PDB file of C-alpha atoms in Angstrom:
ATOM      1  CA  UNK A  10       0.000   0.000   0.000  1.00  0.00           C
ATOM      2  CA  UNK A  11       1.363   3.153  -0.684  1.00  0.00           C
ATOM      3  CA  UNK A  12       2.227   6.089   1.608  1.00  0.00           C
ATOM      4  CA  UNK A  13      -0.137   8.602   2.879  1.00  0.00           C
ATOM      5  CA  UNK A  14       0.455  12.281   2.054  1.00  0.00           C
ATOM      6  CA  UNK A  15       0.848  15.865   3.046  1.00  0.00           C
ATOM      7  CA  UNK A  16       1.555  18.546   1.301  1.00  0.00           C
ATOM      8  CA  UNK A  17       2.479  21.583   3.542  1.00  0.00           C
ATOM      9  CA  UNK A  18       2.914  25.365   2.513  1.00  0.00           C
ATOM     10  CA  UNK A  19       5.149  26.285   4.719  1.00  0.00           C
ATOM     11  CA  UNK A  20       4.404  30.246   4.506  1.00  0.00           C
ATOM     12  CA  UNK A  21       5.829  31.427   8.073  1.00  0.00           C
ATOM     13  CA  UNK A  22       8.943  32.395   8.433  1.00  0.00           C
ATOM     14  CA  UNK A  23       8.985  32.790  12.697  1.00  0.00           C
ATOM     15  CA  UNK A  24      10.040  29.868  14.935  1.00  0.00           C
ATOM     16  CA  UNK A  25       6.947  29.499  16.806  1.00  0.00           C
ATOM     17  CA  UNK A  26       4.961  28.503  13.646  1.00  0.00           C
ATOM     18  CA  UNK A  27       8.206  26.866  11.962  1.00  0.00           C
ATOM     19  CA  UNK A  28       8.114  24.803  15.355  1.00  0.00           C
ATOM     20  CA  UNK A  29       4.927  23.748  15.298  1.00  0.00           C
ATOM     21  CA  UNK A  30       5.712  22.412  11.482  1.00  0.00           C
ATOM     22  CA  UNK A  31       8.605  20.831  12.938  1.00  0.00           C
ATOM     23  CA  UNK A  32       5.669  18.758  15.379  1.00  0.00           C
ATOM     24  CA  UNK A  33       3.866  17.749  12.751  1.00  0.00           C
ATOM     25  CA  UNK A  34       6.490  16.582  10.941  1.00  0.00           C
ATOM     26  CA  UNK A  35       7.605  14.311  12.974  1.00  0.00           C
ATOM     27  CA  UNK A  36       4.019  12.803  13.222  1.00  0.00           C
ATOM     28  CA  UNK A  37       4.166  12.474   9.833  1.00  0.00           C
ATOM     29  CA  UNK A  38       7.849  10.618   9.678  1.00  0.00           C
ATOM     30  CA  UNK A  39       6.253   8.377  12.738  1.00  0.00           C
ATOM     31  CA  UNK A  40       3.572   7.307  10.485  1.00  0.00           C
ATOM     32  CA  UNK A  41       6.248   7.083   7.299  1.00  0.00           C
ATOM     33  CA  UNK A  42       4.130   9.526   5.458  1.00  0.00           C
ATOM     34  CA  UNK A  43       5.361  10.954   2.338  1.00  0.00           C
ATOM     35  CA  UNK A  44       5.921  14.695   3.133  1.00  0.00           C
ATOM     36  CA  UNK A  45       5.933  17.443   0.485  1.00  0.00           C
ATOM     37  CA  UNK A  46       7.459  21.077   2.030  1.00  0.00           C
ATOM     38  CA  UNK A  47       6.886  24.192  -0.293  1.00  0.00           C
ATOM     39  CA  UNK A  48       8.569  27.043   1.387  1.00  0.00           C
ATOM     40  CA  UNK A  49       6.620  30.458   0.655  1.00  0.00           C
ATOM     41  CA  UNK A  50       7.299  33.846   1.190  1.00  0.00           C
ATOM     42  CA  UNK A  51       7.981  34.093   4.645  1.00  0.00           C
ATOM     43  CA  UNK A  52       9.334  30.691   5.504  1.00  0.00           C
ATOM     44  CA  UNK A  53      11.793  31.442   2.522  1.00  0.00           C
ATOM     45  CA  UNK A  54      13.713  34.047   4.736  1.00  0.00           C
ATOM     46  CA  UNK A  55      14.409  31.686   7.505  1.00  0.00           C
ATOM     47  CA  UNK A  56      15.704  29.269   5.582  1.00  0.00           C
ATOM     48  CA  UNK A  57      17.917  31.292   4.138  1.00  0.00           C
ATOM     49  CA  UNK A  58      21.422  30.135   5.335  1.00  0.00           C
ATOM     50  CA  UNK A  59      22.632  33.274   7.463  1.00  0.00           C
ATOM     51  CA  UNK A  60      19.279  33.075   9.048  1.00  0.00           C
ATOM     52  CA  UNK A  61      18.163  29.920   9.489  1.00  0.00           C
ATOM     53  CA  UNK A  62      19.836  29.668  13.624  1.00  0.00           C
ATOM     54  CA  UNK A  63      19.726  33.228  14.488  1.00  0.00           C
ATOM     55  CA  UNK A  64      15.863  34.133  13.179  1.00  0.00           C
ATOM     56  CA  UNK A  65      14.110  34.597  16.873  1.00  0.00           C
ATOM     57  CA  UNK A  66      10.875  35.916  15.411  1.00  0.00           C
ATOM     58  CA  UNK A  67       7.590  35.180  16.675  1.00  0.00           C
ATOM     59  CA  UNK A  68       4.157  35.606  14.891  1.00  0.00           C
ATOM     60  CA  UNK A  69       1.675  34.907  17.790  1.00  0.00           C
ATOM     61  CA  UNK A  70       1.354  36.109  21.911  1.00  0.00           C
ATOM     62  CA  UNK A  71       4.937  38.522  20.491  1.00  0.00           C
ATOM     63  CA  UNK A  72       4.520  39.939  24.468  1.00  0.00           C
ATOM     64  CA  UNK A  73       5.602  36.127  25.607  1.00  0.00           C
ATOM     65  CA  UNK A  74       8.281  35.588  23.159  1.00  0.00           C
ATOM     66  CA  UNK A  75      11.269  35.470  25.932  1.00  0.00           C
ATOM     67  CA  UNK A  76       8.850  32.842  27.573  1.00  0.00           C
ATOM     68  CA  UNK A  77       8.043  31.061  24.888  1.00  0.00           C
ATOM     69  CA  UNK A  78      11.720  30.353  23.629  1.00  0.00           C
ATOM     70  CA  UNK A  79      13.264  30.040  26.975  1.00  0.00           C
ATOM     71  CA  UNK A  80      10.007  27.026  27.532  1.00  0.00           C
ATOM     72  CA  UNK A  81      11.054  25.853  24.724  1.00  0.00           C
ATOM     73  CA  UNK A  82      14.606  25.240  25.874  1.00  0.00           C
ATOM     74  CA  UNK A  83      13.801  24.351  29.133  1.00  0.00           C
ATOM     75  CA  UNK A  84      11.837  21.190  26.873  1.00  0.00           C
ATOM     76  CA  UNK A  85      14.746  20.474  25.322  1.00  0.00           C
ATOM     77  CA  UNK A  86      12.604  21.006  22.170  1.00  0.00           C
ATOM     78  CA  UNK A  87      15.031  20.516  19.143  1.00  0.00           C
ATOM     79  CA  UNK A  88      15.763  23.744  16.979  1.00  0.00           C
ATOM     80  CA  UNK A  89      13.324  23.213  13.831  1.00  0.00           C
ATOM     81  CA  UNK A  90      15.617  22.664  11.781  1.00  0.00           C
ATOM     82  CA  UNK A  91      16.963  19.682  13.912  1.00  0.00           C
ATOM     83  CA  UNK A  92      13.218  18.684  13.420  1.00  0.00           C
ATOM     84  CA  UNK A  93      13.105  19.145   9.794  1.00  0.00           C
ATOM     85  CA  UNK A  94      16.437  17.005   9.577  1.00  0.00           C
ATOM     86  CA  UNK A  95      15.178  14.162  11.811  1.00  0.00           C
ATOM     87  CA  UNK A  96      12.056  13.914  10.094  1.00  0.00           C
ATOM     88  CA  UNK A  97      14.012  13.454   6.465  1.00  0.00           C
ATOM     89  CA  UNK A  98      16.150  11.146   7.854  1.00  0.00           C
ATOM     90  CA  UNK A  99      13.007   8.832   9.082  1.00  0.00           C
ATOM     91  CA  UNK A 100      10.813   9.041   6.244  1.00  0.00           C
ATOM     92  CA  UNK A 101       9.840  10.757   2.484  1.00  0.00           C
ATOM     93  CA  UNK A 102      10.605  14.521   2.988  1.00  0.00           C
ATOM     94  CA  UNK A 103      10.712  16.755   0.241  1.00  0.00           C
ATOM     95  CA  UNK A 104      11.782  20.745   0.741  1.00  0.00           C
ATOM     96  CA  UNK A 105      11.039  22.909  -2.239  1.00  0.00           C
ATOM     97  CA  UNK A 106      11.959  26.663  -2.018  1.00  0.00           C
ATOM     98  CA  UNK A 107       9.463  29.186  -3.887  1.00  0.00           C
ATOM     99  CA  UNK A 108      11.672  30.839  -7.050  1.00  0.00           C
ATOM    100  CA  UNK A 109       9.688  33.656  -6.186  1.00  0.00           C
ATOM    101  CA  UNK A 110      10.203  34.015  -2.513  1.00  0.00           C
ATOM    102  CA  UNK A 111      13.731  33.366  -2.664  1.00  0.00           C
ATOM    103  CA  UNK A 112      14.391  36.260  -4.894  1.00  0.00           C
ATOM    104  CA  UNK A 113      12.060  38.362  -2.751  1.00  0.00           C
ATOM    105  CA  UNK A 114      15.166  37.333  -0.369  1.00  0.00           C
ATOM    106  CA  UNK A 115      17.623  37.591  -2.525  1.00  0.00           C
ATOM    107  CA  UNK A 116      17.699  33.929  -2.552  1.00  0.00           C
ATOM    108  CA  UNK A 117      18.498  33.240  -6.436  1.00  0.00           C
ATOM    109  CA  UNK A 118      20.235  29.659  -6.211  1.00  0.00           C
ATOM    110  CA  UNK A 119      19.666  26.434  -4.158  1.00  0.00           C
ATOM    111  CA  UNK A 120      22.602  27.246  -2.427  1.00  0.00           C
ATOM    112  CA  UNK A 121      22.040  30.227  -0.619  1.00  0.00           C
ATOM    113  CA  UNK A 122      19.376  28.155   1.434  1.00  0.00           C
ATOM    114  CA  UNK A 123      20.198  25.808   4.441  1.00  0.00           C
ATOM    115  CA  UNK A 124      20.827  22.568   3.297  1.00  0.00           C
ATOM    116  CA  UNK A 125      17.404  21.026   4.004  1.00  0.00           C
ATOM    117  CA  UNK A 126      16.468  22.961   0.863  1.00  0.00           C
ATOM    118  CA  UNK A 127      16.110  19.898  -2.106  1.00  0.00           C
ATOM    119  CA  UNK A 128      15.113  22.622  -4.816  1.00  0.00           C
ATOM    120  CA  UNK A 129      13.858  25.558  -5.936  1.00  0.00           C
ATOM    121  CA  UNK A 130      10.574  25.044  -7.860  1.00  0.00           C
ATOM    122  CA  UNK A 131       7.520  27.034  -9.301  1.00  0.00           C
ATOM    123  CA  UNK A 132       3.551  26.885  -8.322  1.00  0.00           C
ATOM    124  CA  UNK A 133       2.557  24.219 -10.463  1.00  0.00           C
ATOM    125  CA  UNK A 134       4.354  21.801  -8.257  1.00  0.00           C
ATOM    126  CA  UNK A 135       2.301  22.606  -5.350  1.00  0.00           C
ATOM    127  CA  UNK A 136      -0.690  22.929  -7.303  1.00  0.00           C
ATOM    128  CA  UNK A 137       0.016  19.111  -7.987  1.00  0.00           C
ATOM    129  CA  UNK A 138       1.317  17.835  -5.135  1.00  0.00           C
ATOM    130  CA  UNK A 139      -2.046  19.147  -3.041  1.00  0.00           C
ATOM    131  CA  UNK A 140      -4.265  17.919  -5.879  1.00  0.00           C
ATOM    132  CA  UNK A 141      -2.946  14.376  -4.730  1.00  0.00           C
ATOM    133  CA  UNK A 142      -1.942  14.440  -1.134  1.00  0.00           C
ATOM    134  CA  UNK A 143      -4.465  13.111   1.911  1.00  0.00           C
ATOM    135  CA  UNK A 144      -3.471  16.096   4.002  1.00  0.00           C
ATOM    136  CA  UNK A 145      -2.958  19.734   3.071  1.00  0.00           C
ATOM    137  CA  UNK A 146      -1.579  22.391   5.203  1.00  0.00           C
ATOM    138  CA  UNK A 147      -1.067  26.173   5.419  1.00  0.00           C
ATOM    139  CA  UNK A 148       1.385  27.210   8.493  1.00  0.00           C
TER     140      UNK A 148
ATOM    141  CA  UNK B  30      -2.687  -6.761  29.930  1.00  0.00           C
ATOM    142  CA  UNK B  31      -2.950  -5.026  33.480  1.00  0.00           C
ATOM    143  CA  UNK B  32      -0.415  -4.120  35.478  1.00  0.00           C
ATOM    144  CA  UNK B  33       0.820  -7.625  36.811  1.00  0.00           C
ATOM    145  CA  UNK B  34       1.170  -9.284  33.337  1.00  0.00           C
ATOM    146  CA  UNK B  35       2.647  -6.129  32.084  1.00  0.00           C
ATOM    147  CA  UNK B  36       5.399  -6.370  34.705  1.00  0.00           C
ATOM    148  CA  UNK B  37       6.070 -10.361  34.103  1.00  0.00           C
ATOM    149  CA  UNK B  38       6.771  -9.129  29.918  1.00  0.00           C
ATOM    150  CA  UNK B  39      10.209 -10.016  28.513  1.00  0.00           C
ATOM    151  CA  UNK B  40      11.527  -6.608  27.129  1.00  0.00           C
ATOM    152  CA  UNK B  41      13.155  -7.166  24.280  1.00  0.00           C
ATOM    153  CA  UNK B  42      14.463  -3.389  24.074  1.00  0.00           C
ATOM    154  CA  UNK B  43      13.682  -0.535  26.248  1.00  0.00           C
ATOM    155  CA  UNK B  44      13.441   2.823  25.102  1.00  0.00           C
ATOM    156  CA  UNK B  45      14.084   5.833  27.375  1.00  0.00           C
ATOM    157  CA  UNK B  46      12.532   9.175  25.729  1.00  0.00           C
ATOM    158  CA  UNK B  47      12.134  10.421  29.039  1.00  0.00           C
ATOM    159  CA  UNK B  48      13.827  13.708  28.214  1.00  0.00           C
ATOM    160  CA  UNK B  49      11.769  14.605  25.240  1.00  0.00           C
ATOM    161  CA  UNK B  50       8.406  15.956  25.005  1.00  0.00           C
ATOM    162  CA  UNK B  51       5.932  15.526  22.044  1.00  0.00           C
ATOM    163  CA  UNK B  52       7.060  14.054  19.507  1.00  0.00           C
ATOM    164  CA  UNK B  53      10.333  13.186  20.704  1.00  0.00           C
ATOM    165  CA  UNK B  54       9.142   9.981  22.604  1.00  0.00           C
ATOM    166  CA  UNK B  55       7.417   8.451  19.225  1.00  0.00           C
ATOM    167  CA  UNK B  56      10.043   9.664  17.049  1.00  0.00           C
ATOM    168  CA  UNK B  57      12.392   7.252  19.684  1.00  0.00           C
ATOM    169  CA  UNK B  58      10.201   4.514  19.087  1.00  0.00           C
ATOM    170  CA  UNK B  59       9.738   4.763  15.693  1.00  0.00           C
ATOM    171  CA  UNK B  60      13.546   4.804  15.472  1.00  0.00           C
ATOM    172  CA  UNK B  61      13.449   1.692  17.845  1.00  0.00           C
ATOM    173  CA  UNK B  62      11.327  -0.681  16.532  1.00  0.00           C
ATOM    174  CA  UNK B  63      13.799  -1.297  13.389  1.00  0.00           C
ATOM    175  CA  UNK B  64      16.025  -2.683  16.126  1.00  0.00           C
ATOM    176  CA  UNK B  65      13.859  -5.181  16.900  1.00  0.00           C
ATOM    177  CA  UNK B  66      12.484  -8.676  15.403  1.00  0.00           C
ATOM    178  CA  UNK B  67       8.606  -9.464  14.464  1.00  0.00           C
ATOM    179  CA  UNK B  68       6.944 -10.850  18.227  1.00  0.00           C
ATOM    180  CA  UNK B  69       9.972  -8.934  20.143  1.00  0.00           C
ATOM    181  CA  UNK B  70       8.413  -6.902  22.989  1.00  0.00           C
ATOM    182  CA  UNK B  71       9.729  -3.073  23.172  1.00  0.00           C
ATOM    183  CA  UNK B  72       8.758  -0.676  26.107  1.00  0.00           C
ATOM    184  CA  UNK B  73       8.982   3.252  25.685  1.00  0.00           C
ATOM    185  CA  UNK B  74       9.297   5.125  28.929  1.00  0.00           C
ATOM    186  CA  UNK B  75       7.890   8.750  28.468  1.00  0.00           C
ATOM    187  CA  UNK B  76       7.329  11.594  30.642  1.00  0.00           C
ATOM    188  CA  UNK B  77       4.927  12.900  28.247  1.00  0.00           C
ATOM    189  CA  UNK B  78       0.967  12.574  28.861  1.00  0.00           C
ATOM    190  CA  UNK B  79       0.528  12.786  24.914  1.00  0.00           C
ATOM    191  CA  UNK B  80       2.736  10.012  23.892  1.00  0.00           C
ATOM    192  CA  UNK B  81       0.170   7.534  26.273  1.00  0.00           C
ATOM    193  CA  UNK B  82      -2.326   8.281  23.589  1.00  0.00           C
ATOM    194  CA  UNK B  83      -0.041   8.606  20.558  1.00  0.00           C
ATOM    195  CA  UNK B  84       1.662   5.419  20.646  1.00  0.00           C
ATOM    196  CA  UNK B  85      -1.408   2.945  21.049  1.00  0.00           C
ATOM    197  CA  UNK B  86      -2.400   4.897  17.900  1.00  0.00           C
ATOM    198  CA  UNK B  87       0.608   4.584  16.051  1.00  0.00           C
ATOM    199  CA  UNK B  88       0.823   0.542  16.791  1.00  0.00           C
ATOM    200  CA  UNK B  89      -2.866   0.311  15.299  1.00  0.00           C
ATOM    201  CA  UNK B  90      -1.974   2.304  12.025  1.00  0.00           C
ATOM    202  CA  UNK B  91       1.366   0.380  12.133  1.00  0.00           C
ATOM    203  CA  UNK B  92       0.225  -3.302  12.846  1.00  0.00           C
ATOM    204  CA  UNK B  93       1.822  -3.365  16.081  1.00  0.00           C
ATOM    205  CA  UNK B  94       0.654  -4.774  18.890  1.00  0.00           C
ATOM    206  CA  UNK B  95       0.112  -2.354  21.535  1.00  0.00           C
ATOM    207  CA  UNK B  96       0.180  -4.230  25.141  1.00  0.00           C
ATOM    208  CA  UNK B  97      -0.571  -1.366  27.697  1.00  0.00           C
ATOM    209  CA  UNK B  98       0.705   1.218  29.911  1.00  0.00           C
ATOM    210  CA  UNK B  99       2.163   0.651  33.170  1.00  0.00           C
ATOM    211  CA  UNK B 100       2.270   4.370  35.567  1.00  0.00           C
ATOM    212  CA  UNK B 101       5.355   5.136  37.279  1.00  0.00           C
ATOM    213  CA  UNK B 102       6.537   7.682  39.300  1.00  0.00           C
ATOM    214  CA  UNK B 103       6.324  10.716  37.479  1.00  0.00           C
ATOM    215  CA  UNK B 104       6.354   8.815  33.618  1.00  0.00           C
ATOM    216  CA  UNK B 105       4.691   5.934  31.976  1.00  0.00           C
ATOM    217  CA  UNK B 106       6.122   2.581  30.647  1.00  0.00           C
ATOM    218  CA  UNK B 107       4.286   2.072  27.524  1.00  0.00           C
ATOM    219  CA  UNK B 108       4.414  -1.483  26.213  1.00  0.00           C
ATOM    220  CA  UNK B 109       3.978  -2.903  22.442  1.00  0.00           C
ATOM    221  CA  UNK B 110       4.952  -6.404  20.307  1.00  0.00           C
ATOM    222  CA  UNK B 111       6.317  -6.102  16.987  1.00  0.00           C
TER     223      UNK B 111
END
């Protein structure tokens, strides 16, 4: 039987949301789901490589954010992109960077993203992947 | 099983996620149960109230079997077959 799977546009670019994605990925790599990853906008800034570790933004409660991260360390909740990386190592992940939001971030080649980054592709490849996926998300 | 026939199980490999919190504890068992042969018994210890509910799940989806859930001081023993 084949895998399940979810197709996730990945618009947010601040670790609160990216850590939450980082969750649900690793339900997904529990359940050896095939995961599809299309970086937008946003989520195209922190993954570009001089930010991807030293973005601290928060979308949501900003008044908490010192609370938030230091709960999260106090967790021992991996970085997200220690999540991302675990959950390609256990199961299908793919990471597609938006041509468009790279170059909104100046982002013109595969290279200037963190290596989690497989490609950089255009809107027809989400289109398809969501047409055929069991789960689609917007983060 | 209850309690007393969960603590008379041979574990075949124990897991300790203990320092993780959601999904850290299934992500160690998912890594785990690779380890292990078809019928082997594996027990995840987790400090986490969600994994209690996760992992029975996961076995079902995965065609594990899951055995139950032993409370401990402060975590839970969580018990499955392969």
């Amino acid at each position: 039987m084949a895998n399940k799977k979810l197709t996730l546009a990945l618009f947010s670019g601040s670790v609160d949301k990216l850590t939450a994605a980082g969750v649900i990925l690793g339900g997904a790599a529990a359940e050896d789901m095939d995961v599809e990853i299309f970086v937008l906008l946003q989520a195209a800034f922190a993954f570009k490589k001089e930010n991807a570790l030293v973005n601290d933004r928060v979308s949501e409660i900003t008044d908490k954010k010192d609370e938030f991260l230091a709960s999260l360390k106090r967790l021992g909740t991996p970085h997200w992109t220690e999540a991302f990386k675990q959950a390609k190592e256990l199961t299908n992940v793919n990471i597609h960077i938006c041509g468009f939001a790279g170059k909104v971030w100046h982002g013109e080649k595969l290279d200037d993203f963190i290596d989690l980054a497989d490609d950089i592709c255009g809107i027809g490849e989400y289109m398809d992947s969501a047409e055929n996926s069991d789960i689609n998300l917007f983060i | 099983m209850d309690t007393a026939e969960l603590a008379a199980v041979k574990v075949d490999k124990s897991v300790d996620a203990r320092g993780t919190s959601c999904p850290g504890p299934l992500l160690a068992a998912k890594k785990a149960i690779g380890e292990i042969d078809k019928g082997q018994v594996m027990e995840v210890l987790s400090a986490d109230e969600g994994t209690r509910r996760d992992i029975p799940k996961w076995c079902k989806k995965k065609g594990f079997e899951y055995l139950g859930t032993v409370e401990e001081s402060g975590f839970f023993k969580i018990f499955l077959r392969k």
